[in-house]
Amino acid sequence: MQDKGIPKEQIYQMLRKYKNNDLTHRSGKILGSMCTCPDPVGVKAYSMFLESNLGDPGLFPGTKALENEVIAMLGEILGKKDVHGHIITGGTEANLMAMRAARNLCNVKDPEIIVPKSAHFSFKKAADMLCLDLKVADLDEDYKMDLASVENLISPNTVSVVGVAGTTELGKIDPISDLSNICLENDIYLHVDAAFGGYSIPFLKDVGYDLPEFDFSLPGVSSITIDPHKMGLAPIPTGGILFRERKFLEVMAIETPYLTEDLQSTVVGTRTGAATAATWALLKYLGRGGYQEVSRKCMEITYILAEGVEKAGFELITHPELNIVAFRSSEISVEEIARKLENKGWAVSLASYPKAIRIIVMPHLKLEHIEAFINDLNHI
Ligand SMILES: Cc1ncc(COP(=O)(O)O)c(C=O)c1O
């Protein structure tokens, strides 16, 4: 580190050089990420609350009031207005909190959780950190959690079953309604990971898409992960965790002697209020109608992409249920396809099960990007 400070203009210039090495969502080249261009209204709201610390809410009662309103609005989107929860960093932290609540609720010596084979890797982290035994349920022929497999895995040590509404690799929605019944019958905590689908399934249903129930309207659902920084258009890092009952937060509460609140249930201590402000602003600014449009447009482009992929001679892994297209070829490996696409400037990602090229049609992808991509795919 140098002794004397550097003038700020020079600093910004230096930073720009680093920034120029990054890809941008705006370029339309990022095809394999669940993040997107944050909406400018959310960015402005975020920047207004940079000093707000929700880890010490007595100092920031305005921001705390915003968080309460955001949680109620997200709850309303997900079938229950009077839910309890927090705005946190993302899906990983939300899933970690849900698994911690489920574990703490049960006094079991060797706790187990049951997740589908398609579950996000954050459950492996949660299992590791919380000393949970991870039991992996098979998928059915449509890549959804297999119910017979779940029932076989249930044991007296099961503290939670996890279903996914919008799987990371294929965008599939697990049979949450059946899982809700199974969990009610067996008195087991059911967590729904809707990090990706939480901000689109309800809005797509509004505009006529035939998608299954997955939220608090199902009585067995105990908690839901929903990420504003994915389909919610909020700046990163912004995640959400919602619990059906306050007691699920209370079983994780730790005393916080020197702060303005007595107890804290979140994983992190200091917690930005900016993410909450951004989420609040976007929910108000876009409204239900705005989010319906966002999801509908993504689905329209998804279908165009799926058709283009098939016409180019590739095999779709599955009919897209949400805005993800996964495909492979009978002639070249997916690694080879990815390499060829990368040479043409496209940042795609690989699905692991089954092995496929995976494209998430996020709101930053416009028709012209997808048309250019299909054109390149025809020439690899
Ligand atoms: C279904 C699902 N859950 C959880 C996560 C983790 O979210 P984050 O990366 O925000 O921690 C992801 C990320 O893609 C996801 O797709």
Short mmCIF file of C-alpha atoms and ligand atoms in Angstrom, two decimals:
data_model
loop_
_atom_site.label_atom_id
_atom_site.label_comp_id
_atom_site.label_asym_id
_atom_site.label_seq_id
_atom_site.Cartn_x
_atom_site.Cartn_y
_atom_site.Cartn_z
CA MET A 1 0.00 0.00 0.00
CA GLN A 2 1.35 3.43 -0.93
CA ASP A 3 1.89 6.12 1.78
CA LYS A 4 0.09 8.93 0.02
CA GLY A 5 -3.50 8.71 -1.19
CA ILE A 6 -4.25 8.74 -4.92
CA PRO A 7 -6.57 11.45 -6.37
CA LYS A 8 -10.11 10.16 -6.74
CA GLU A 9 -10.31 10.75 -10.53
CA GLN A 10 -7.28 8.53 -10.95
CA ILE A 11 -8.86 5.90 -8.70
CA TYR A 12 -12.04 5.84 -10.81
CA GLN A 13 -9.97 5.55 -13.96
CA MET A 14 -8.06 2.62 -12.49
CA LEU A 15 -11.32 0.94 -11.46
CA ARG A 16 -12.76 1.39 -14.95
CA LYS A 17 -9.83 -0.61 -16.34
CA TYR A 18 -10.73 -3.55 -14.10
CA LYS A 19 -14.44 -3.15 -14.88
CA ASN A 20 -13.70 -3.29 -18.60
CA ASN A 21 -12.49 -6.86 -18.15
CA ASP A 22 -15.91 -7.93 -16.86
CA LEU A 23 -18.81 -9.18 -18.93
CA THR A 24 -22.02 -7.17 -18.59
CA HIS A 25 -25.59 -8.43 -18.59
CA ARG A 26 -26.53 -5.57 -20.88
CA SER A 27 -24.33 -7.03 -23.65
CA GLY A 28 -26.73 -9.98 -23.88
CA LYS A 29 -23.78 -12.39 -23.83
CA ILE A 30 -24.42 -13.80 -20.35
CA LEU A 31 -26.72 -16.77 -21.00
CA GLY A 32 -25.97 -18.96 -18.01
CA SER A 33 -26.68 -16.81 -14.96
CA MET A 34 -29.74 -16.32 -12.78
CA CYS A 35 -28.64 -12.74 -12.11
CA THR A 36 -29.60 -9.90 -14.41
CA CYS A 37 -29.33 -6.13 -14.93
CA PRO A 38 -30.74 -4.58 -11.79
CA ASP A 39 -33.59 -2.19 -12.51
CA PRO A 40 -32.43 1.47 -12.12
CA VAL A 41 -35.23 2.17 -9.61
CA GLY A 42 -33.87 -0.57 -7.37
CA VAL A 43 -30.32 0.72 -7.83
CA LYS A 44 -31.34 4.24 -6.78
CA ALA A 45 -33.24 2.91 -3.75
CA TYR A 46 -30.23 0.73 -2.85
CA SER A 47 -27.86 3.70 -2.97
CA MET A 48 -30.19 5.72 -0.69
CA PHE A 49 -29.83 3.16 2.14
CA LEU A 50 -26.12 2.31 2.05
CA GLU A 51 -25.56 3.13 5.72
CA SER A 52 -28.64 1.31 7.07
CA ASN A 53 -27.76 -1.73 9.16
CA LEU A 54 -30.68 -4.06 9.79
CA GLY A 55 -28.48 -5.96 12.23
CA ASP A 56 -29.04 -3.02 14.60
CA PRO A 57 -32.62 -2.10 13.71
CA GLY A 58 -33.26 0.24 16.65
CA LEU A 59 -30.95 2.73 14.91
CA PHE A 60 -32.79 2.38 11.61
CA PRO A 61 -36.49 2.07 12.44
CA GLY A 62 -37.42 3.42 9.01
CA THR A 63 -35.53 0.67 7.24
CA LYS A 64 -36.96 -1.94 9.66
CA ALA A 65 -40.47 -0.73 8.78
CA LEU A 66 -39.58 -1.18 5.10
CA GLU A 67 -38.41 -4.74 5.79
CA ASN A 68 -41.68 -5.57 7.56
CA GLU A 69 -43.61 -4.23 4.56
CA VAL A 70 -41.43 -6.14 2.08
CA ILE A 71 -41.91 -9.41 3.97
CA ALA A 72 -45.70 -8.85 4.00
CA MET A 73 -45.70 -8.07 0.25
CA LEU A 74 -43.63 -11.17 -0.56
CA GLY A 75 -45.90 -13.21 1.70
CA GLU A 76 -48.94 -11.91 -0.19
CA ILE A 77 -47.33 -12.96 -3.50
CA LEU A 78 -46.72 -16.40 -1.95
CA GLY A 79 -50.18 -17.04 -0.54
CA LYS A 80 -49.96 -15.71 3.05
CA LYS A 81 -49.64 -12.07 4.09
CA ASP A 82 -48.83 -12.64 7.75
CA VAL A 83 -45.50 -14.40 7.34
CA HIS A 84 -42.24 -13.77 9.21
CA GLY A 85 -38.82 -13.42 7.68
CA HIS A 86 -35.92 -11.33 6.52
CA ILE A 87 -34.23 -9.86 3.50
CA ILE A 88 -30.78 -11.40 3.37
CA THR A 89 -27.98 -12.04 0.87
CA GLY A 90 -29.51 -14.67 -1.39
CA GLY A 91 -30.78 -18.19 -1.81
CA THR A 92 -27.86 -19.84 -0.08
CA GLU A 93 -28.34 -17.92 3.14
CA ALA A 94 -32.12 -18.39 2.96
CA ASN A 95 -31.79 -22.17 2.57
CA LEU A 96 -29.25 -22.25 5.40
CA MET A 97 -31.69 -20.38 7.67
CA ALA A 98 -34.57 -22.70 6.77
CA MET A 99 -32.50 -25.81 7.50
CA ARG A 100 -31.32 -24.30 10.78
CA ALA A 101 -34.90 -23.58 11.83
CA ALA A 102 -36.01 -27.11 10.89
CA ARG A 103 -33.12 -28.69 12.79
CA ASN A 104 -33.62 -26.54 15.89
CA LEU A 105 -37.33 -27.30 16.01
CA CYS A 106 -36.70 -31.04 16.37
CA ASN A 107 -34.73 -32.47 19.18
CA VAL A 108 -33.19 -35.26 17.09
CA LYS A 109 -29.72 -36.68 17.74
CA ASP A 110 -28.69 -37.40 14.13
CA PRO A 111 -30.84 -35.06 12.04
CA GLU A 112 -31.46 -35.79 8.35
CA ILE A 113 -32.86 -33.69 5.52
CA ILE A 114 -34.34 -34.99 2.28
CA VAL A 115 -33.62 -32.97 -0.87
CA PRO A 116 -34.21 -33.81 -4.54
CA LYS A 117 -31.24 -34.75 -6.72
CA SER A 118 -31.90 -31.42 -8.48
CA ALA A 119 -31.46 -29.34 -5.29
CA HIS A 120 -29.08 -26.39 -5.32
CA PHE A 121 -25.64 -27.05 -3.81
CA SER A 122 -26.45 -24.65 -0.98
CA PHE A 123 -28.11 -27.60 0.80
CA LYS A 124 -24.75 -29.41 0.82
CA LYS A 125 -23.27 -26.34 2.52
CA ALA A 126 -26.17 -26.21 4.98
CA ALA A 127 -25.80 -29.91 5.76
CA ASP A 128 -22.09 -29.45 6.34
CA MET A 129 -22.45 -26.39 8.57
CA LEU A 130 -25.41 -27.71 10.55
CA CYS A 131 -24.22 -31.34 10.82
CA LEU A 132 -27.20 -32.71 8.92
CA ASP A 133 -27.21 -35.97 7.03
CA LEU A 134 -28.22 -35.18 3.44
CA LYS A 135 -30.56 -37.78 1.91
CA VAL A 136 -31.01 -37.34 -1.83
CA ALA A 137 -34.35 -38.31 -3.40
CA ASP A 138 -34.49 -39.49 -7.02
CA LEU A 139 -36.20 -37.58 -9.79
CA ASP A 140 -39.05 -38.88 -11.94
CA GLU A 141 -38.91 -39.04 -15.75
CA ASP A 142 -39.77 -35.31 -15.91
CA TYR A 143 -36.83 -34.40 -13.60
CA LYS A 144 -39.13 -33.65 -10.63
CA MET A 145 -38.75 -35.00 -7.10
CA ASP A 146 -39.97 -38.59 -7.02
CA LEU A 147 -42.57 -39.01 -4.27
CA ALA A 148 -42.00 -42.73 -3.69
CA SER A 149 -38.31 -42.02 -3.22
CA VAL A 150 -39.13 -39.30 -0.66
CA GLU A 151 -41.42 -41.64 1.28
CA ASN A 152 -38.72 -44.31 1.32
CA LEU A 153 -36.19 -41.89 2.74
CA ILE A 154 -38.36 -40.57 5.58
CA SER A 155 -37.12 -41.79 8.96
CA PRO A 156 -37.60 -40.77 12.60
CA ASN A 157 -34.51 -38.58 12.12
CA THR A 158 -35.96 -36.55 9.22
CA VAL A 159 -36.12 -32.89 10.26
CA SER A 160 -37.01 -31.43 6.85
CA VAL A 161 -38.07 -32.26 3.33
CA VAL A 162 -37.08 -29.75 0.65
CA GLY A 163 -38.94 -29.22 -2.62
CA VAL A 164 -37.79 -26.85 -5.36
CA ALA A 165 -40.05 -24.49 -7.29
CA GLY A 166 -37.84 -23.66 -10.26
CA THR A 167 -34.83 -25.95 -10.21
CA THR A 168 -31.43 -24.40 -10.85
CA GLU A 169 -30.56 -26.46 -13.90
CA LEU A 170 -33.89 -27.10 -15.65
CA GLY A 171 -36.42 -24.75 -14.04
CA LYS A 172 -38.69 -27.63 -12.97
CA ILE A 173 -41.33 -27.31 -10.25
CA ASP A 174 -41.44 -30.24 -7.82
CA PRO A 175 -44.86 -31.68 -6.79
CA ILE A 176 -45.08 -29.40 -3.76
CA SER A 177 -48.77 -30.12 -3.16
CA ASP A 178 -48.04 -33.85 -2.72
CA LEU A 179 -44.98 -33.05 -0.62
CA SER A 180 -47.20 -30.85 1.55
CA ASN A 181 -49.56 -33.79 2.16
CA ILE A 182 -46.69 -36.19 2.89
CA CYS A 183 -45.11 -33.73 5.33
CA LEU A 184 -48.42 -33.03 7.10
CA GLU A 185 -49.07 -36.77 7.49
CA ASN A 186 -45.60 -37.35 8.90
CA ASP A 187 -45.39 -34.08 10.85
CA ILE A 188 -42.25 -32.98 9.00
CA TYR A 189 -41.10 -29.45 8.18
CA LEU A 190 -41.39 -28.69 4.45
CA HIS A 191 -39.14 -26.03 2.93
CA VAL A 192 -39.73 -24.78 -0.61
CA ASP A 193 -36.73 -23.39 -2.44
CA ALA A 194 -38.35 -20.87 -4.78
CA ALA A 195 -35.20 -18.75 -5.09
CA PHE A 196 -35.70 -18.73 -8.85
CA GLY A 197 -39.43 -19.44 -9.32
CA GLY A 198 -40.81 -17.36 -6.46
CA TYR A 199 -40.78 -14.15 -8.47
CA SER A 200 -42.20 -15.70 -11.63
CA ILE A 201 -44.57 -18.63 -10.97
CA PRO A 202 -47.26 -16.49 -9.24
CA PHE A 203 -47.14 -13.87 -12.00
CA LEU A 204 -47.20 -16.42 -14.80
CA LYS A 205 -50.22 -18.06 -13.15
CA ASP A 206 -51.90 -14.60 -13.10
CA VAL A 207 -51.54 -14.34 -16.88
CA GLY A 208 -52.86 -17.81 -17.58
CA TYR A 209 -49.89 -20.20 -17.41
CA ASP A 210 -50.92 -23.58 -16.05
CA LEU A 211 -48.40 -24.02 -13.23
CA PRO A 212 -48.83 -25.98 -10.00
CA GLU A 213 -49.39 -24.70 -6.47
CA PHE A 214 -46.14 -24.33 -4.55
CA ASP A 215 -46.59 -21.71 -1.84
CA PHE A 216 -48.11 -21.06 1.62
CA SER A 217 -51.58 -21.76 0.25
CA LEU A 218 -50.52 -25.39 0.78
CA PRO A 219 -50.88 -26.05 4.52
CA GLY A 220 -47.76 -28.20 4.83
CA VAL A 221 -45.34 -25.53 3.56
CA SER A 222 -43.31 -24.19 6.50
CA SER A 223 -40.88 -21.82 4.76
CA ILE A 224 -40.02 -20.44 1.34
CA THR A 225 -36.85 -19.03 -0.19
CA ILE A 226 -37.50 -16.25 -2.72
CA ASP A 227 -34.70 -14.22 -4.29
CA PRO A 228 -35.34 -10.61 -5.31
CA HIS A 229 -31.90 -10.57 -6.99
CA LYS A 230 -32.96 -13.19 -9.53
CA MET A 231 -36.32 -12.62 -11.31
CA GLY A 232 -37.10 -9.74 -8.91
CA LEU A 233 -34.61 -7.42 -10.71
CA ALA A 234 -33.05 -6.22 -7.45
CA PRO A 235 -29.29 -5.51 -7.19
CA ILE A 236 -27.18 -8.31 -5.71
CA PRO A 237 -26.99 -9.43 -2.95
CA THR A 238 -30.72 -9.64 -2.15
CA GLY A 239 -32.43 -12.80 -0.95
CA GLY A 240 -35.57 -13.49 1.02
CA ILE A 241 -36.59 -16.09 3.58
CA LEU A 242 -40.20 -16.37 4.71
CA PHE A 243 -41.54 -18.55 7.54
CA ARG A 244 -45.15 -19.53 8.15
CA GLU A 245 -44.85 -19.01 11.91
CA ARG A 246 -42.81 -16.72 14.15
CA LYS A 247 -41.65 -19.70 16.21
CA PHE A 248 -39.48 -20.82 13.26
CA LEU A 249 -37.44 -17.63 13.68
CA GLU A 250 -37.53 -17.87 17.47
CA VAL A 251 -35.89 -21.31 17.55
CA MET A 252 -32.81 -19.72 15.93
CA ALA A 253 -32.70 -16.59 18.09
CA ILE A 254 -29.40 -15.68 19.71
CA GLU A 255 -29.02 -12.97 22.37
CA THR A 256 -27.32 -9.82 21.13
CA PRO A 257 -26.12 -7.95 24.22
CA TYR A 258 -24.75 -4.70 22.76
CA LEU A 259 -27.30 -4.04 20.01
CA THR A 260 -30.65 -2.26 19.86
CA GLU A 261 -32.46 -5.58 19.46
CA ASP A 262 -32.31 -8.30 22.10
CA LEU A 263 -32.40 -11.35 19.86
CA GLN A 264 -31.22 -12.09 16.33
CA SER A 265 -32.16 -15.04 14.11
CA THR A 266 -30.22 -14.22 10.94
CA VAL A 267 -26.87 -15.83 10.10
CA VAL A 268 -25.10 -12.51 9.58
CA GLY A 269 -24.93 -9.73 12.17
CA THR A 270 -24.46 -6.51 10.24
CA ARG A 271 -27.04 -6.72 7.46
CA THR A 272 -27.56 -4.19 4.70
CA GLY A 273 -30.84 -2.29 4.60
CA ALA A 274 -30.11 -1.30 1.00
CA ALA A 275 -31.31 -4.65 -0.35
CA THR A 276 -34.58 -4.21 1.53
CA ALA A 277 -35.05 -0.68 0.18
CA ALA A 278 -34.39 -1.88 -3.38
CA THR A 279 -36.86 -4.76 -3.05
CA TRP A 280 -39.53 -2.48 -1.56
CA ALA A 281 -39.03 0.14 -4.29
CA LEU A 282 -39.30 -2.41 -7.10
CA LEU A 283 -42.40 -4.09 -5.71
CA LYS A 284 -44.09 -0.68 -5.51
CA TYR A 285 -42.73 0.62 -8.83
CA LEU A 286 -43.42 -2.43 -11.00
CA GLY A 287 -46.46 -3.75 -9.14
CA ARG A 288 -48.01 -7.10 -9.99
CA GLY A 289 -48.61 -5.97 -13.56
CA GLY A 290 -44.97 -5.05 -14.09
CA TYR A 291 -43.71 -8.40 -12.84
CA GLN A 292 -46.30 -10.23 -14.92
CA GLU A 293 -44.87 -8.50 -18.00
CA VAL A 294 -41.27 -9.35 -17.03
CA SER A 295 -42.05 -13.06 -16.62
CA ARG A 296 -44.30 -13.25 -19.67
CA LYS A 297 -41.63 -11.71 -21.92
CA CYS A 298 -38.99 -14.10 -20.60
CA MET A 299 -41.27 -17.07 -21.33
CA GLU A 300 -42.02 -15.86 -24.87
CA ILE A 301 -38.31 -15.61 -25.62
CA THR A 302 -37.75 -18.98 -23.93
CA TYR A 303 -40.15 -20.67 -26.38
CA ILE A 304 -38.49 -18.94 -29.35
CA LEU A 305 -35.11 -20.15 -28.11
CA ALA A 306 -36.36 -23.70 -27.53
CA GLU A 307 -37.76 -23.83 -31.06
CA GLY A 308 -34.55 -22.41 -32.53
CA VAL A 309 -32.44 -24.94 -30.64
CA GLU A 310 -34.49 -27.85 -32.00
CA LYS A 311 -34.46 -26.47 -35.54
CA ALA A 312 -30.66 -26.19 -35.30
CA GLY A 313 -30.60 -29.97 -34.75
CA PHE A 314 -30.11 -30.15 -30.99
CA GLU A 315 -32.15 -32.16 -28.52
CA LEU A 316 -34.11 -30.36 -25.81
CA ILE A 317 -33.70 -32.11 -22.46
CA THR A 318 -37.25 -31.20 -21.47
CA HIS A 319 -40.04 -28.84 -22.43
CA PRO A 320 -39.29 -25.59 -20.54
CA GLU A 321 -41.63 -25.11 -17.59
CA LEU A 322 -39.99 -21.82 -16.58
CA ASN A 323 -37.46 -19.63 -18.45
CA ILE A 324 -34.64 -22.17 -18.79
CA VAL A 325 -33.69 -24.05 -21.95
CA ALA A 326 -31.39 -27.08 -21.66
CA PHE A 327 -30.14 -29.02 -24.67
CA ARG A 328 -27.53 -31.46 -25.94
CA SER A 329 -26.40 -33.04 -29.21
CA SER A 330 -26.15 -36.66 -30.27
CA GLU A 331 -22.97 -35.79 -32.20
CA ILE A 332 -20.81 -33.53 -30.03
CA SER A 333 -20.27 -33.37 -26.30
CA VAL A 334 -21.80 -30.52 -24.31
CA GLU A 335 -18.27 -29.40 -23.34
CA GLU A 336 -17.40 -29.08 -27.02
CA ILE A 337 -20.61 -27.15 -27.75
CA ALA A 338 -19.87 -24.83 -24.82
CA ARG A 339 -16.30 -24.27 -26.03
CA LYS A 340 -17.47 -23.41 -29.55
CA LEU A 341 -20.10 -21.02 -28.22
CA GLU A 342 -17.57 -19.41 -25.89
CA ASN A 343 -15.30 -18.83 -28.90
CA LYS A 344 -18.17 -16.86 -30.37
CA GLY A 345 -18.41 -14.77 -27.20
CA TRP A 346 -21.39 -16.51 -25.51
CA ALA A 347 -21.17 -17.29 -21.79
CA VAL A 348 -23.29 -20.43 -21.42
CA SER A 349 -23.30 -22.82 -18.48
CA LEU A 350 -23.45 -26.58 -18.16
CA ALA A 351 -26.16 -28.54 -16.39
CA SER A 352 -24.87 -31.60 -14.53
CA TYR A 353 -27.99 -33.80 -14.54
CA PRO A 354 -28.53 -34.60 -17.25
CA LYS A 355 -25.45 -33.12 -18.88
CA ALA A 356 -26.62 -30.25 -21.06
CA ILE A 357 -26.05 -26.70 -22.18
CA ARG A 358 -28.21 -24.56 -19.94
CA ILE A 359 -29.54 -21.14 -20.87
CA ILE A 360 -31.50 -19.01 -18.46
CA VAL A 361 -33.62 -16.49 -20.29
CA MET A 362 -33.30 -13.66 -17.79
CA PRO A 363 -34.84 -10.22 -18.37
CA HIS A 364 -31.58 -8.81 -19.79
CA LEU A 365 -31.89 -11.17 -22.78
CA LYS A 366 -33.80 -9.54 -25.61
CA LEU A 367 -35.11 -11.13 -28.79
CA GLU A 368 -32.17 -9.79 -30.83
CA HIS A 369 -29.68 -11.51 -28.50
CA ILE A 370 -31.48 -14.83 -28.77
CA GLU A 371 -31.76 -14.54 -32.56
CA ALA A 372 -28.01 -13.85 -32.79
CA PHE A 373 -27.37 -16.83 -30.51
CA ILE A 374 -29.55 -19.17 -32.59
CA ASN A 375 -27.73 -18.00 -35.71
CA ASP A 376 -24.36 -18.84 -34.12
CA LEU A 377 -25.69 -22.19 -32.86
CA ASN A 378 -26.57 -23.07 -36.46
CA HIS A 379 -22.95 -22.49 -37.43
CA ILE A 380 -20.92 -24.20 -34.74
C1 LIG B 1 -33.05 -22.91 -6.69
C2 LIG B 1 -31.88 -22.15 -6.14
N1 LIG B 1 -31.72 -22.05 -4.81
C3 LIG B 1 -30.71 -21.39 -4.26
C4 LIG B 1 -29.77 -20.75 -5.04
C5 LIG B 1 -28.63 -20.01 -4.40
O1 LIG B 1 -28.82 -18.64 -4.54
P1 LIG B 1 -27.63 -17.61 -4.29
O2 LIG B 1 -26.62 -17.86 -5.36
O3 LIG B 1 -28.33 -16.29 -4.39
O4 LIG B 1 -27.09 -17.86 -2.94
C6 LIG B 1 -29.89 -20.81 -6.43
C7 LIG B 1 -28.91 -20.15 -7.28
O5 LIG B 1 -28.94 -20.19 -8.48
C8 LIG B 1 -30.97 -21.53 -7.00
O6 LIG B 1 -31.12 -21.66 -8.31
#
